[in-house]
Amino acid sequence: MSEASGFHHIPVLREEVLEALSPLPGGVYLDGTVGGGGHASALLEALNGECKLYALDRDPDALAAAGQRLRSWGKQVALRHGNFHDAKDIFQGMLFDGILLDLGVSSWQLDAAARGFSYHEDAPLDMRMDQSAGITAAEWLNTQGEQTITQALYDYSDERWAARIAKLILEMRAEKPFETTQDLVRAVDRAIPKAVRRKDEGHPARRAFQAVRIAVNDEIAPIKQALNDLVHLLKPGGRLCVITFHSIEDRAVKTAFVKLRNPCECPVNAPICVCGKKPLISLPKGYPKAPGEGELAANPRARSAKLRCAQRLNYE
Ligand SMILES: C[S@@+](CC[C@H](N)C(=O)[O-])C[C@H]1O[C@@H](n2cnc3c(N)ncnc32)[C@H](O)[C@@H]1O
């Protein structure tokens, strides 16, 4: 295996996740984004291995790294390659005491130059979490219309120069198709006037890289259905914990949770509910939680993290 053996990712909100899941000896758990296995290890350690943990990731390298890290727990851990958007099919007929999603990409994926997530390194512009599926970021930028690219830059990163960046991408690709990370960095550099750049906003290409990554991996649109499916995979009282890293992701999770707590579709002024759709979850108090100062000092990458938690209600 390649760079996965050097996998490094500090699990964010580790203690808060354990508190939210309150793992029970003998329980069955799903880590739907196992990454380097940091949260998975914490859960196994908290229960001294007295549980079954299903560990899923769409990135085969991440899964291999998690497999190595969790090896000592033997049969307590079952690794699965796949997308949590497909959890309903992958775990058909199963029920879990707790499910964790830690959304987005890991530090390792961002830092592994060859994966094409980083604007710091020149590498093929790939950005797929699962390199066995879908199209690369270069292919996406070379084939999408100007409006689609503009919209992705707005929607997935609030990029205020979205239209200008998209226009330049189309001009540049007409001369030479996009191939590497630095092609995208150059497009952003030409689009955003130097005079308006602010130091506190970080690298000028940061937002464009985030938006293209989210588009290529289709990270937002399937969240609503995926959370609905995952709630149906919980035992009564079981908890679904989701860590998000930016407002677009967080809004999608919050909206999905609100709908699952109140799925009723009757008109607001209807005297009684006739649609029959009952709440599937409750939302425990005290969430969302953010990292404390100690965690932020030790791991600045945790600064935008938020933990949301839902609890499966006891009927159906
Ligand atoms: C932030 S990292 C998780 C880190 C992990 N909690 C740990 O402590 O090491 C996110 C991981 O989720 C995976 N991932 C992202 N979206 C996914 C999806 N829809 N289905 C499965 N895995 C996904 C990524 O490949 C990455 O390995």
Coordinates of C-alpha atoms and ligand atoms in Angstrom, one line a residue:
M1 CA 0.0 0.0 0.0
S2 CA 1.2 3.5 -0.8
E3 CA 1.1 6.5 1.5
A4 CA -1.7 5.0 3.6
S5 CA 0.8 3.5 6.0
G6 CA 1.8 7.0 7.0
F7 CA -1.8 7.9 7.7
H8 CA -2.1 10.7 10.2
H9 CA -5.4 12.2 11.3
I10 CA -6.3 13.5 14.8
P11 CA -9.9 12.6 15.6
V12 CA -11.8 15.8 16.2
L13 CA -14.3 16.1 19.1
R14 CA -13.1 12.7 20.3
E15 CA -14.5 13.0 23.9
E16 CA -17.7 14.6 22.7
V17 CA -18.3 11.8 20.2
L18 CA -17.9 9.2 23.0
E19 CA -20.2 11.1 25.3
A20 CA -22.8 11.4 22.5
L21 CA -22.7 7.7 21.5
S22 CA -22.5 6.5 25.2
P23 CA -21.2 3.1 23.9
L24 CA -22.6 0.0 25.6
P25 CA -20.7 -3.3 26.1
G26 CA -22.0 -5.8 23.6
G27 CA -23.3 -3.0 21.3
V28 CA -23.0 -2.9 17.5
Y29 CA -21.6 0.3 16.0
L30 CA -21.0 1.7 12.5
D31 CA -18.3 4.2 11.7
G32 CA -19.5 5.3 8.3
T33 CA -16.3 7.4 7.5
V34 CA -13.6 5.4 9.3
G35 CA -10.7 7.3 7.7
G36 CA -7.6 6.6 9.8
G37 CA -9.6 4.8 12.5
G38 CA -9.1 7.5 15.2
H39 CA -12.7 7.6 16.4
A40 CA -13.1 3.9 15.8
S41 CA -10.1 3.2 18.1
A42 CA -11.5 5.5 20.7
L43 CA -14.8 3.6 20.7
L44 CA -13.1 0.2 20.8
E45 CA -10.8 1.3 23.7
A46 CA -13.8 2.8 25.6
L47 CA -15.5 -0.7 25.5
N48 CA -12.3 -2.6 25.8
G49 CA -13.3 -4.4 22.5
E50 CA -16.6 -5.6 23.9
C51 CA -18.6 -4.6 20.8
K52 CA -18.8 -5.1 17.1
L53 CA -17.7 -2.2 15.0
Y54 CA -18.4 -2.0 11.2
A55 CA -15.9 0.4 9.6
L56 CA -16.9 1.9 6.2
D57 CA -15.0 4.2 3.9
R58 CA -15.3 5.1 0.3
D59 CA -11.5 5.5 0.0
P60 CA -9.7 2.1 -0.3
D61 CA -6.4 3.6 1.0
A62 CA -8.1 5.0 4.1
L63 CA -9.8 1.7 4.7
A64 CA -6.5 -0.1 4.4
A65 CA -5.0 2.3 6.9
A66 CA -7.9 1.8 9.3
G67 CA -7.5 -2.0 8.9
Q68 CA -3.9 -1.8 10.0
R69 CA -4.6 0.5 12.9
L70 CA -7.6 -1.6 14.2
R71 CA -5.9 -5.0 13.4
S72 CA -5.3 -5.8 17.1
W73 CA -9.1 -5.9 17.7
G74 CA -9.5 -8.9 15.4
K75 CA -13.0 -10.0 14.7
Q76 CA -14.5 -7.1 16.7
V77 CA -14.0 -5.0 13.6
A78 CA -15.5 -5.6 10.1
L79 CA -14.2 -3.4 7.3
R80 CA -16.4 -2.5 4.4
H81 CA -15.5 -0.5 1.3
G82 CA -18.3 1.8 0.2
N83 CA -20.2 5.0 0.4
F84 CA -22.4 5.7 3.4
H85 CA -25.0 7.0 0.9
D86 CA -25.5 3.3 0.1
A87 CA -25.7 2.2 3.8
K88 CA -29.3 1.0 3.4
D89 CA -28.1 -1.7 0.9
I90 CA -24.6 -2.4 2.4
F91 CA -26.1 -3.1 5.9
Q92 CA -29.5 -4.4 4.8
G93 CA -31.3 -6.1 7.7
M94 CA -28.9 -4.9 10.4
L95 CA -29.5 -2.5 13.3
F96 CA -26.9 -0.5 15.1
D97 CA -26.7 1.0 18.7
G98 CA -24.8 4.0 17.3
I99 CA -23.6 5.4 14.0
L100 CA -20.9 8.1 13.5
L101 CA -20.2 10.1 10.4
D102 CA -17.1 12.4 10.3
L103 CA -17.8 14.2 7.0
G104 CA -15.4 15.4 4.3
V105 CA -11.8 14.5 3.7
S106 CA -9.1 13.5 6.2
S107 CA -5.9 15.4 6.9
W108 CA -4.1 12.5 5.2
Q109 CA -6.1 12.8 2.0
L110 CA -5.4 16.6 2.0
D111 CA -1.7 16.1 2.6
A112 CA -1.2 13.2 0.2
A113 CA 0.0 15.3 -2.8
A114 CA -0.7 12.6 -5.4
R115 CA -4.5 12.6 -4.6
G116 CA -4.8 16.1 -6.0
F117 CA -6.7 17.7 -3.1
S118 CA -3.9 20.2 -2.2
Y119 CA -3.3 23.6 -3.8
H120 CA 0.2 23.6 -2.3
E121 CA 1.6 20.7 -4.4
D122 CA 1.6 20.2 -8.2
A123 CA -0.1 16.9 -8.9
P124 CA -2.7 15.4 -11.2
L125 CA -6.0 17.1 -10.4
D126 CA -7.9 14.1 -9.2
M127 CA -9.7 14.8 -5.9
R128 CA -11.8 11.6 -5.9
M129 CA -12.1 10.0 -2.5
D130 CA -12.8 6.7 -4.3
Q131 CA -10.3 6.6 -7.3
S132 CA -12.1 3.5 -8.7
A133 CA -15.3 5.5 -9.4
G134 CA -16.5 8.7 -11.0
I135 CA -14.6 11.4 -12.9
T136 CA -11.6 13.4 -11.8
A137 CA -11.6 17.0 -10.9
A138 CA -9.7 17.8 -14.1
E139 CA -12.4 15.9 -16.2
W140 CA -15.1 17.8 -14.3
L141 CA -13.5 21.2 -15.0
N142 CA -12.9 20.3 -18.6
T143 CA -16.5 19.2 -19.3
Q144 CA -19.0 21.2 -17.2
G145 CA -20.7 24.4 -18.5
E146 CA -19.8 27.8 -17.2
Q147 CA -23.1 28.1 -15.2
T148 CA -22.6 24.7 -13.4
I149 CA -19.0 25.7 -12.4
T150 CA -20.1 29.1 -11.2
Q151 CA -23.0 27.6 -9.2
A152 CA -20.7 25.0 -7.6
L153 CA -18.2 27.7 -6.5
Y154 CA -21.0 29.8 -5.0
D155 CA -22.9 26.9 -3.4
Y156 CA -20.1 24.9 -2.0
S157 CA -17.6 27.6 -0.9
D158 CA -19.4 31.0 -1.0
E159 CA -16.8 32.1 -3.5
R160 CA -17.6 35.7 -4.4
W161 CA -15.5 35.5 -7.5
A162 CA -17.3 32.4 -8.7
A163 CA -18.4 33.8 -12.1
R164 CA -15.0 35.3 -12.9
I165 CA -13.2 32.1 -12.0
A166 CA -15.6 30.0 -14.0
K167 CA -15.2 32.3 -17.0
L168 CA -11.4 32.0 -16.8
I169 CA -11.6 28.2 -16.5
L170 CA -13.5 28.0 -19.8
E171 CA -11.0 30.4 -21.5
M172 CA -8.0 28.5 -20.2
R173 CA -9.3 25.0 -21.0
A174 CA -10.0 26.1 -24.6
E175 CA -6.3 26.7 -25.0
K176 CA -5.2 23.6 -22.9
P177 CA -7.3 21.2 -20.9
F178 CA -6.9 21.2 -17.1
E179 CA -4.5 18.5 -15.9
T180 CA -2.9 19.5 -12.6
T181 CA -3.7 21.2 -9.3
Q182 CA -1.6 24.2 -10.4
D183 CA -3.8 24.7 -13.5
L184 CA -6.7 25.4 -11.1
V185 CA -4.5 27.5 -8.8
R186 CA -3.5 29.6 -11.9
A187 CA -7.1 30.1 -12.9
V188 CA -8.0 31.4 -9.4
D189 CA -4.9 33.5 -9.3
R190 CA -5.8 35.2 -12.6
A191 CA -9.5 35.7 -11.6
I192 CA -9.1 37.3 -8.1
P193 CA -7.6 40.7 -8.2
K194 CA -4.5 40.9 -5.9
A195 CA -5.7 44.2 -4.4
V196 CA -8.8 42.6 -2.8
R197 CA -7.1 39.5 -1.3
R198 CA -7.2 39.3 2.4
K199 CA -4.5 37.5 4.4
D200 CA -7.0 36.1 7.0
E201 CA -8.8 34.3 4.2
G202 CA -5.8 32.0 3.6
H203 CA -4.7 30.8 0.2
P204 CA -6.8 32.3 -2.6
A205 CA -7.5 28.9 -4.1
R206 CA -8.7 27.3 -0.9
R207 CA -12.4 27.9 -1.5
A208 CA -12.3 26.8 -5.2
F209 CA -10.5 23.6 -4.2
Q210 CA -13.2 22.9 -1.6
A211 CA -16.0 23.5 -4.0
V212 CA -14.6 21.4 -6.8
R213 CA -13.9 18.6 -4.3
I214 CA -17.5 18.7 -3.0
A215 CA -18.8 18.7 -6.6
V216 CA -16.6 15.8 -7.8
N217 CA -17.5 13.6 -4.8
D218 CA -21.2 14.7 -4.8
E219 CA -20.9 15.3 -1.0
I220 CA -24.0 17.5 -0.3
A221 CA -27.1 16.5 -2.3
P222 CA -27.3 12.8 -1.0
I223 CA -26.9 13.8 2.7
K224 CA -30.7 14.1 3.3
Q225 CA -31.6 10.7 2.0
A226 CA -28.5 9.1 3.5
L227 CA -29.3 10.4 7.0
N228 CA -32.9 9.2 6.6
D229 CA -31.6 5.7 5.7
L230 CA -29.1 5.7 8.6
V231 CA -31.8 6.6 11.1
H232 CA -33.7 3.5 9.9
L233 CA -30.6 1.5 10.7
L234 CA -30.7 2.5 14.4
K235 CA -32.1 0.5 17.2
P236 CA -34.7 2.5 19.3
G237 CA -32.6 4.8 21.5
G238 CA -29.6 4.5 19.2
R239 CA -27.8 7.6 18.3
L240 CA -26.5 9.1 15.0
C241 CA -23.6 11.5 15.4
V242 CA -22.4 13.7 12.6
I243 CA -19.3 15.9 12.5
T244 CA -19.3 18.6 9.8
F245 CA -16.6 21.0 8.8
H246 CA -18.3 23.8 6.9
S247 CA -21.6 25.7 6.9
I248 CA -22.9 24.1 3.7
E249 CA -22.5 20.6 5.1
D250 CA -23.8 21.6 8.5
R251 CA -26.9 23.2 7.0
A252 CA -27.7 20.0 5.1
V253 CA -27.4 17.9 8.3
K254 CA -29.4 20.3 10.4
T255 CA -32.2 20.5 7.8
A256 CA -32.3 16.7 7.5
F257 CA -32.5 16.3 11.3
V258 CA -35.3 18.9 11.6
K259 CA -37.3 17.0 8.9
L260 CA -36.7 13.6 10.6
R261 CA -37.9 15.1 13.9
N262 CA -41.0 16.5 12.3
P263 CA -41.8 14.7 9.1
C264 CA -45.5 15.7 9.2
E265 CA -46.7 17.1 5.9
C266 CA -50.1 18.3 6.9
P267 CA -50.9 22.0 6.3
V268 CA -49.8 24.1 9.3
N269 CA -53.3 25.1 10.2
A270 CA -54.7 21.5 10.0
P271 CA -56.4 20.7 13.4
I272 CA -55.0 17.2 13.5
C273 CA -52.3 15.2 11.6
V274 CA -53.7 13.1 8.8
C275 CA -50.5 12.3 6.9
G276 CA -49.6 9.9 9.7
K277 CA -45.8 10.7 9.5
K278 CA -44.5 10.5 13.0
P279 CA -41.2 11.8 14.3
L280 CA -38.4 9.3 13.8
I281 CA -35.8 11.0 16.1
S282 CA -35.4 13.4 19.0
L283 CA -32.7 15.9 19.1
P284 CA -30.8 15.7 22.5
K285 CA -30.1 19.1 24.1
G286 CA -26.7 20.7 24.0
Y287 CA -26.0 20.2 20.3
P288 CA -24.3 21.2 18.1
K289 CA -21.1 21.0 20.0
A290 CA -17.8 22.7 18.9
P291 CA -14.2 22.0 20.0
G292 CA -13.0 23.6 23.2
E293 CA -10.0 25.9 23.4
G294 CA -7.7 23.0 24.4
E295 CA -8.5 21.0 21.3
L296 CA -8.2 24.0 19.0
A297 CA -4.7 24.8 20.4
A298 CA -3.6 21.2 19.8
N299 CA -5.4 20.8 16.4
P300 CA -6.1 24.1 14.5
R301 CA -7.8 22.0 11.7
A302 CA -10.7 21.3 14.1
R303 CA -11.7 25.0 14.2
S304 CA -14.8 24.8 12.0
A305 CA -15.9 21.3 13.3
K306 CA -19.4 20.8 14.7
L307 CA -21.0 17.7 16.2
R308 CA -24.7 17.1 15.8
C309 CA -26.6 14.3 17.4
A310 CA -30.0 12.6 16.8
Q311 CA -31.6 9.8 18.8
R312 CA -33.9 7.2 17.3
L313 CA -37.4 7.2 18.8
N314 CA -38.9 4.1 20.3
Y315 CA -41.6 3.1 17.9
E316 CA -42.3 1.6 14.4
Ligands
LIG1 C1 -12.6 13.3 8.3 S1 -12.1 11.8 7.7 C2 -12.6 10.6 9.0 C3 -11.5 10.5 10.1 C4 -11.8 9.5 11.1 N1 -13.0 9.8 11.9 C5 -10.6 9.3 12.0 O1 -10.8 9.5 13.3 O2 -9.6 8.9 11.6 C6 -13.4 11.4 6.6 C7 -13.3 10.1 5.9 O3 -14.6 9.8 5.4 C8 -14.5 9.3 4.1 N2 -15.7 9.6 3.4 C9 -16.1 10.9 3.1 N3 -17.4 10.8 2.5 C10 -17.7 9.5 2.6 C11 -18.9 8.8 2.1 N4 -19.9 9.4 1.5 N5 -18.9 7.4 2.3 C12 -17.9 6.8 2.9 N6 -16.7 7.4 3.3 C13 -16.7 8.7 3.1 C14 -13.2 9.9 3.5 O4 -12.7 9.1 2.5 C15 -12.3 10.0 4.7 O5 -11.5 8.9 4.9

